Short mmCIF file of C-alpha atoms in Angstrom, two decimals:
data_model
loop_
_atom_site.label_atom_id
_atom_site.label_comp_id
_atom_site.label_asym_id
_atom_site.label_seq_id
_atom_site.Cartn_x
_atom_site.Cartn_y
_atom_site.Cartn_z
CA MET A 885 -15.21 -15.63 11.60
CA ARG A 886 -12.39 -15.36 12.60
CA TYR A 887 -8.56 -14.10 11.81
CA LEU A 888 -6.21 -16.09 13.54
CA ALA A 889 -2.90 -14.47 13.69
CA LEU A 890 0.58 -16.29 14.61
CA LEU A 891 3.53 -14.88 14.77
CA ALA A 892 7.32 -16.29 14.33
CA LEU A 893 9.56 -14.69 17.56
CA PHE A 894 13.17 -13.04 15.91
CA ALA A 895 15.85 -12.38 17.84
CA ILE A 896 17.28 -9.34 16.81
CA PRO A 897 20.73 -8.50 19.17
CA GLY A 898 21.04 -5.97 21.53
CA SER A 899 24.80 -4.16 19.21
CA ALA A 900 22.26 -4.21 16.42
CA LEU A 901 19.94 -1.69 18.17
CA ALA A 902 22.38 0.46 19.12
CA ALA A 903 24.52 0.83 15.78
CA CYS A 904 21.91 4.29 14.54
CA ASN A 905 20.35 5.97 16.63
CA ALA A 906 18.31 7.76 14.72
CA ARG A 907 15.78 10.13 14.71
CA PRO A 908 12.61 9.41 12.29
CA VAL A 909 12.34 13.55 9.84
CA ALA A 910 9.26 12.68 10.27
CA GLU A 911 5.61 11.68 11.34
CA LEU A 912 2.24 12.29 10.01
CA PRO A 913 -1.18 10.51 11.75
CA LEU A 914 -3.12 8.26 9.86
CA ALA A 915 -7.47 7.52 9.70
CA GLU A 916 -8.81 4.95 8.31
CA TYR A 917 -11.78 5.33 6.22
CA ARG A 918 -13.41 2.43 4.18
CA GLY A 919 -10.18 0.63 3.96
CA LYS A 920 -8.27 3.83 3.15
CA LEU A 921 -6.15 5.07 5.56
CA PHE A 922 -5.99 9.27 4.71
CA MET A 923 -3.17 11.65 6.40
CA PRO A 924 -2.83 15.93 6.26
CA VAL A 925 0.09 17.23 3.57
CA SER A 926 0.49 20.84 1.96
CA ILE A 927 0.41 21.00 -1.10
CA GLN A 928 0.20 24.28 -2.96
CA GLY A 929 0.01 25.73 0.86
CA SER A 930 -2.84 24.45 0.87
CA PRO A 931 -3.95 21.83 4.10
CA GLN A 932 -5.18 19.10 2.03
CA GLN A 933 -5.31 15.29 2.38
CA LEU A 934 -3.72 11.81 0.68
CA ALA A 935 -4.32 8.18 1.06
CA LEU A 936 -0.72 6.08 1.67
CA ASP A 937 -0.95 4.05 -0.98
CA THR A 938 1.94 1.98 -1.10
CA GLY A 939 1.34 0.00 -4.35
CA ALA A 940 1.91 3.10 -6.56
CA ALA A 941 4.86 3.77 -8.20
CA VAL A 942 4.40 6.93 -8.19
CA THR A 943 2.31 9.53 -6.22
CA VAL A 944 -0.77 11.38 -7.91
CA ILE A 945 -3.19 14.40 -7.20
CA SER A 946 -6.33 14.17 -7.90
CA THR A 947 -8.16 16.84 -11.22
CA GLN A 948 -10.28 18.40 -8.78
CA THR A 949 -7.14 19.73 -6.87
CA ALA A 950 -5.59 20.39 -9.99
CA ASN A 951 -8.31 22.41 -11.40
CA ASP A 952 -8.78 24.29 -7.89
CA LEU A 953 -5.16 24.68 -6.98
CA GLU A 954 -4.89 26.14 -10.58
CA ILE A 955 -2.41 24.24 -10.93
CA LEU A 956 0.03 24.44 -14.13
CA HIS A 957 -0.36 21.97 -16.60
CA ASP A 958 2.73 19.78 -18.91
CA PHE A 959 0.18 19.43 -21.65
CA ASP A 960 3.45 17.69 -23.55
CA ARG A 961 3.93 14.49 -21.19
CA HIS A 962 2.52 11.64 -20.34
CA MET A 963 2.22 8.57 -18.48
CA ASP A 964 0.75 5.43 -18.21
CA VAL A 965 0.02 3.85 -14.97
CA GLY A 966 -1.97 0.88 -15.01
CA GLY A 967 -3.92 -1.16 -11.79
CA VAL A 968 -7.47 -3.14 -10.74
CA GLY A 969 -8.92 -2.69 -14.31
CA GLY A 970 -6.00 -2.48 -16.83
CA ALA A 971 -3.81 -0.25 -18.09
CA ASP A 972 -4.72 3.35 -18.29
CA SER A 973 -3.35 6.30 -19.98
CA ILE A 974 -2.48 9.93 -18.02
CA LEU A 975 -2.82 12.78 -20.13
CA TYR A 976 -1.47 15.84 -18.29
CA ILE A 977 1.56 16.19 -15.53
CA GLY A 978 0.42 18.63 -13.11
CA LYS A 979 3.95 21.46 -11.90
CA VAL A 980 3.54 21.35 -7.88
CA ASP A 981 5.87 23.92 -6.81
CA HIS A 982 4.96 23.48 -3.17
CA PHE A 983 4.24 19.73 -1.18
CA ASP A 984 4.61 19.37 2.06
CA LEU A 985 4.64 16.06 4.05
CA GLY A 986 5.11 17.69 7.72
CA PRO A 987 8.99 19.40 8.62
CA LEU A 988 9.39 17.99 4.77
CA HIS A 989 9.24 20.67 2.29
CA PHE A 990 9.19 19.90 -2.04
CA THR A 991 9.88 21.70 -4.38
CA HIS A 992 9.29 21.90 -7.90
CA GLN A 993 7.18 18.31 -8.11
CA ASN A 994 6.39 16.86 -11.69
CA PHE A 995 2.46 14.55 -10.34
CA PRO A 996 0.63 12.70 -12.55
CA ILE A 997 -3.15 14.45 -12.29
CA VAL A 998 -5.80 11.96 -12.27
CA ASP A 999 -9.54 11.14 -11.36
CA LEU A 1000 -9.59 9.65 -8.18
CA PRO A 1001 -13.62 10.27 -6.06
CA LEU A 1002 -12.58 9.10 -2.61
CA ARG A 1003 -13.24 11.53 0.19
CA THR A 1004 -12.67 11.03 3.41
CA SER A 1005 -14.95 10.32 6.88
CA SER A 1006 -15.77 14.42 7.16
CA GLY A 1007 -16.74 13.58 3.18
CA ALA A 1008 -13.95 16.21 2.29
CA PRO A 1009 -12.07 14.94 -1.10
CA VAL A 1010 -8.91 13.51 -1.62
CA ALA A 1011 -6.29 15.11 -2.92
CA GLY A 1012 -4.70 12.44 -4.06
CA PHE A 1013 -2.48 9.34 -3.10
CA LEU A 1014 0.79 8.55 -1.73
CA GLY A 1015 3.71 6.78 -3.62
CA ALA A 1016 6.97 4.49 -3.74
CA ASP A 1017 8.99 7.05 -5.68
CA ILE A 1018 8.77 9.38 -2.50
CA LEU A 1019 8.24 6.46 -0.03
CA HIS A 1020 11.18 4.96 -1.24
CA ASN A 1021 13.32 7.51 0.26
CA PHE A 1022 13.69 6.51 3.69
CA ASP A 1023 12.52 3.60 5.67
CA VAL A 1024 8.63 4.15 6.84
CA GLU A 1025 6.95 3.06 9.70
CA ILE A 1026 3.27 2.15 9.16
CA ASP A 1027 0.89 1.57 11.94
CA ILE A 1028 -2.40 1.74 11.35
CA ALA A 1029 -3.69 0.63 14.76
CA ALA A 1030 -1.54 3.37 16.71
CA GLY A 1031 -2.26 6.13 13.42
CA ARG A 1032 0.50 6.90 12.36
CA LEU A 1033 2.46 7.24 10.04
CA VAL A 1034 6.84 7.87 10.94
CA LEU A 1035 9.34 8.33 8.01
CA TRP A 1036 13.18 7.42 9.66
CA PRO A 1037 16.15 8.45 7.18
CA ALA A 1038 17.17 5.43 4.55
CA ALA A 1039 21.38 5.66 5.75
CA CYS A 1040 19.99 2.99 8.53
CA GLY A 1041 18.01 0.07 6.32
CA GLY A 1042 17.83 -3.09 7.65
CA VAL A 1043 18.77 -1.96 11.82
CA ALA A 1044 15.86 -3.27 13.98
CA PRO A 1045 13.65 -0.65 14.68
CA SER A 1046 13.79 0.15 18.76
CA TRP A 1047 10.21 -1.73 19.26
CA ALA A 1048 12.22 -4.67 17.65
CA ASP A 1049 11.19 -7.04 20.71
CA GLY A 1050 8.75 -9.47 19.16
CA THR A 1051 8.99 -9.53 15.87
CA THR A 1052 9.30 -10.73 12.14
CA ARG A 1053 12.34 -9.44 10.24
CA MET A 1054 12.07 -10.83 6.41
CA ASP A 1055 14.16 -10.72 3.58
CA VAL A 1056 11.98 -8.27 0.45
CA SER A 1057 12.24 -7.89 -2.70
CA LEU A 1058 11.18 -4.21 -4.72
CA ASP A 1059 10.26 -3.71 -8.98
CA GLY A 1060 11.89 -1.25 -10.64
CA GLY A 1061 8.82 0.76 -9.15
CA TYR A 1062 9.46 0.14 -5.73
CA HIS A 1063 6.91 -1.47 -4.83
CA VAL A 1064 7.61 -4.41 -2.38
CA LEU A 1065 7.28 -7.99 -3.27
CA VAL A 1066 6.19 -9.65 -0.26
CA PRO A 1067 6.45 -14.17 -0.25
CA MET A 1068 2.70 -15.72 0.64
CA ARG A 1069 1.59 -19.73 0.96
CA ILE A 1070 -1.55 -20.50 0.45
CA HIS A 1071 -2.71 -24.18 0.64
CA GLY A 1072 1.88 -24.59 0.86
CA VAL A 1073 1.47 -23.06 -3.10
CA ASN A 1074 4.41 -20.16 -2.04
CA LEU A 1075 2.76 -17.20 -3.87
CA THR A 1076 4.35 -13.19 -4.48
CA ALA A 1077 2.12 -10.39 -1.81
CA LEU A 1078 2.52 -6.99 -2.86
CA LEU A 1079 2.52 -5.21 0.58
CA ASP A 1080 -0.17 -1.75 -1.19
CA THR A 1081 -1.43 -0.04 1.34
CA GLY A 1082 -3.89 1.45 -1.22
CA ALA A 1083 -6.19 -2.03 -1.72
CA GLY A 1084 -8.97 -2.33 1.21
CA GLY A 1085 -8.27 -6.36 1.75
CA LEU A 1086 -6.84 -9.21 -0.80
CA ALA A 1087 -7.29 -9.47 -3.83
CA LEU A 1088 -5.93 -13.02 -5.75
CA THR A 1089 -5.71 -13.29 -9.87
CA THR A 1090 -7.04 -16.45 -10.74
CA ARG A 1091 -4.23 -17.88 -12.40
CA ALA A 1092 -3.04 -17.50 -8.66
CA ALA A 1093 -5.94 -18.76 -7.18
CA LEU A 1094 -5.86 -21.88 -9.20
CA ARG A 1095 -2.79 -22.19 -8.74
CA ALA A 1096 -2.81 -22.26 -4.94
CA GLY A 1097 -6.02 -25.89 -5.78
CA ILE A 1098 -9.29 -23.43 -6.54
CA SER A 1099 -11.35 -24.94 -9.17
CA ASP A 1100 -13.13 -23.59 -12.18
CA ASP A 1101 -15.88 -24.76 -10.35
CA SER A 1102 -15.95 -23.17 -7.06
CA LEU A 1103 -14.90 -20.19 -8.40
CA ALA A 1104 -18.18 -20.59 -9.81
CA ASP A 1105 -19.60 -20.64 -7.09
CA ASP A 1106 -18.08 -18.38 -5.22
CA PRO A 1107 -19.97 -15.38 -5.23
CA ASP A 1108 -19.84 -12.40 -7.19
CA LEU A 1109 -17.50 -9.93 -7.47
CA GLN A 1110 -17.75 -5.97 -9.06
CA GLY A 1111 -15.09 -2.89 -8.96
CA THR A 1112 -13.38 0.14 -10.18
CA GLY A 1113 -9.44 0.13 -10.85
CA VAL A 1114 -7.16 2.79 -12.36
CA ASN A 1115 -8.54 5.41 -13.48
CA ASN A 1116 -12.10 4.16 -12.10
CA ARG A 1117 -12.45 0.92 -14.40
CA GLY A 1118 -15.08 -1.70 -13.43
CA TRP A 1119 -14.05 -5.29 -13.00
CA HIS A 1120 -15.10 -8.31 -12.81
CA GLY A 1121 -14.40 -11.04 -10.62
CA HIS A 1122 -15.36 -13.42 -7.14
CA PHE A 1123 -15.60 -13.58 -4.15
CA HIS A 1124 -13.55 -16.11 -1.96
CA ARG A 1125 -12.84 -17.42 1.11
CA PHE A 1126 -9.72 -18.69 1.82
CA ASP A 1127 -8.61 -21.00 5.32
CA ARG A 1128 -5.35 -20.03 6.21
CA VAL A 1129 -3.06 -17.38 4.53
CA THR A 1130 0.63 -17.50 5.16
CA ILE A 1131 2.94 -14.25 5.19
CA ALA A 1132 6.36 -15.21 5.77
CA ASP A 1133 5.65 -16.33 9.87
CA VAL A 1134 3.05 -15.20 9.98
CA SER A 1135 -0.67 -16.43 9.08
CA PHE A 1136 -4.59 -15.42 8.94
CA THR A 1137 -6.91 -18.29 8.76
CA ASP A 1138 -10.48 -17.41 7.04
CA VAL A 1139 -9.62 -15.08 5.00
CA PRO A 1140 -11.59 -13.16 2.52
CA ALA A 1141 -10.16 -12.16 -0.91
CA GLY A 1142 -11.27 -11.10 -4.01
CA ILE A 1143 -10.14 -12.95 -7.18
CA VAL A 1144 -9.89 -10.89 -9.98
CA PRO A 1145 -8.47 -11.50 -13.83
CA SER A 1146 -4.85 -11.78 -13.85
CA GLY A 1147 -5.20 -10.13 -17.06
CA SER A 1148 -5.89 -6.91 -14.38
CA LEU A 1149 -4.60 -7.20 -11.93
CA ALA A 1150 -0.73 -6.67 -11.50
CA ALA A 1151 -1.08 -6.29 -15.54
CA TYR A 1152 0.90 -2.67 -15.77
CA ASP A 1153 2.86 -0.37 -13.73
CA GLY A 1154 5.54 -2.83 -13.68
CA LEU A 1155 3.93 -5.15 -11.61
CA GLY A 1156 3.85 -8.10 -13.15
CA GLY A 1157 5.03 -10.55 -10.96
CA ALA A 1158 2.77 -10.48 -8.11
CA ASP A 1159 0.41 -12.88 -7.68
CA ALA A 1160 -2.15 -10.66 -4.77
CA LEU A 1161 -2.68 -7.04 -3.44
CA LEU A 1162 -1.52 -7.12 0.51
CA GLY A 1163 -4.13 -4.68 0.96
CA GLU A 1164 -5.85 -2.51 4.32
CA GLU A 1165 -8.01 -5.23 5.89
CA LEU A 1166 -4.64 -7.99 7.13
CA LEU A 1167 -2.41 -4.92 7.58
CA ARG A 1168 -3.85 -2.74 10.31
CA HIS A 1169 -2.98 -6.46 12.25
CA MET A 1170 0.40 -5.09 12.18
CA ARG A 1171 2.96 -2.14 12.50
CA LEU A 1172 5.56 -2.80 9.92
CA LEU A 1173 9.08 -1.04 9.46
CA ILE A 1174 9.82 -0.89 6.01
CA SER A 1175 13.77 -0.52 4.81
CA TYR A 1176 13.38 -0.45 0.40
CA ARG A 1177 16.94 0.76 0.41
CA SER A 1178 18.07 -2.75 2.56
CA HIS A 1179 14.94 -4.90 0.76
CA THR A 1180 14.25 -5.99 4.44
CA LEU A 1181 11.04 -5.32 6.05
CA PHE A 1182 10.15 -5.37 10.19
CA VAL A 1183 6.54 -7.21 11.15
CA GLN A 1184 4.94 -6.51 15.01
CA GLN A 1185 2.11 -6.59 17.38
CA LEU A 1186 -0.06 -9.32 15.09
CA GLN A 1187 -3.65 -9.58 16.99
CA GLN A 1188 -6.48 -12.00 16.76
CA ARG A 1189 -9.49 -10.37 15.66
CA ALA A 1190 -13.46 -11.23 15.91
CA ALA A 1191 -15.48 -10.59 12.55
CA ASP A 1192 -17.62 -7.49 12.68
#
């Protein structure tokens, strides 16, 4: 298999580049392991690892971390969340007094508590994941190839980044949960993909696959696929390869994708408008800048990649 990435250039006037002399407010290393992106943080003064998850509306902490750090629980509140696998109800909210992202210090945060069995490459438990409730306050630069996450002040939203040469600029939509919804085409059919660093690869609903011309018989002949979603809830789907997937002006060929039941993907947590999740396997070939305030996405450095 080979991915072929085709990137159309977008001309950015020099005056726009000079319009905002912003400096990053935080820069953190990103480590990739098994389709997840991890970064160092501090919770209650304790060094921890969080997963970066642009597809999550809220930041959460794991049950183990909450117990280990003796984080106070608010037993009178709960939150309904969902994702691949359907909906679930989080019974408790953790009251976190101190939460640090590099030099950024957050106090008195209320984070839902979930069972989260993720581990880093060293085998250390992952303390939770960083969601859009915090990310949307910044312009977010994600460079998986270079292993870094950079947070920029949102006041410069929509201004091209300093590395703008050779970028594509595209308009994106945001839903009520600050999920970034990106236009995507498969077999000439327009679909909407949710930019999700918490997803391992590309996943489509069965409904979207049928709209793109994949027949029921073809899906039946595809290999079975099993997975787990929110709070380890299992789901069953199929594994399919698409000849070409285009995201704005960026095209990938021979793309593997999970086809999951339409009721299991993006059905809750404000994700009802998404046809697909655009995950790490494709995002790793892009350098991204998400401007939540201006509903703009900048993309650079797509590369050709040989299959494993």
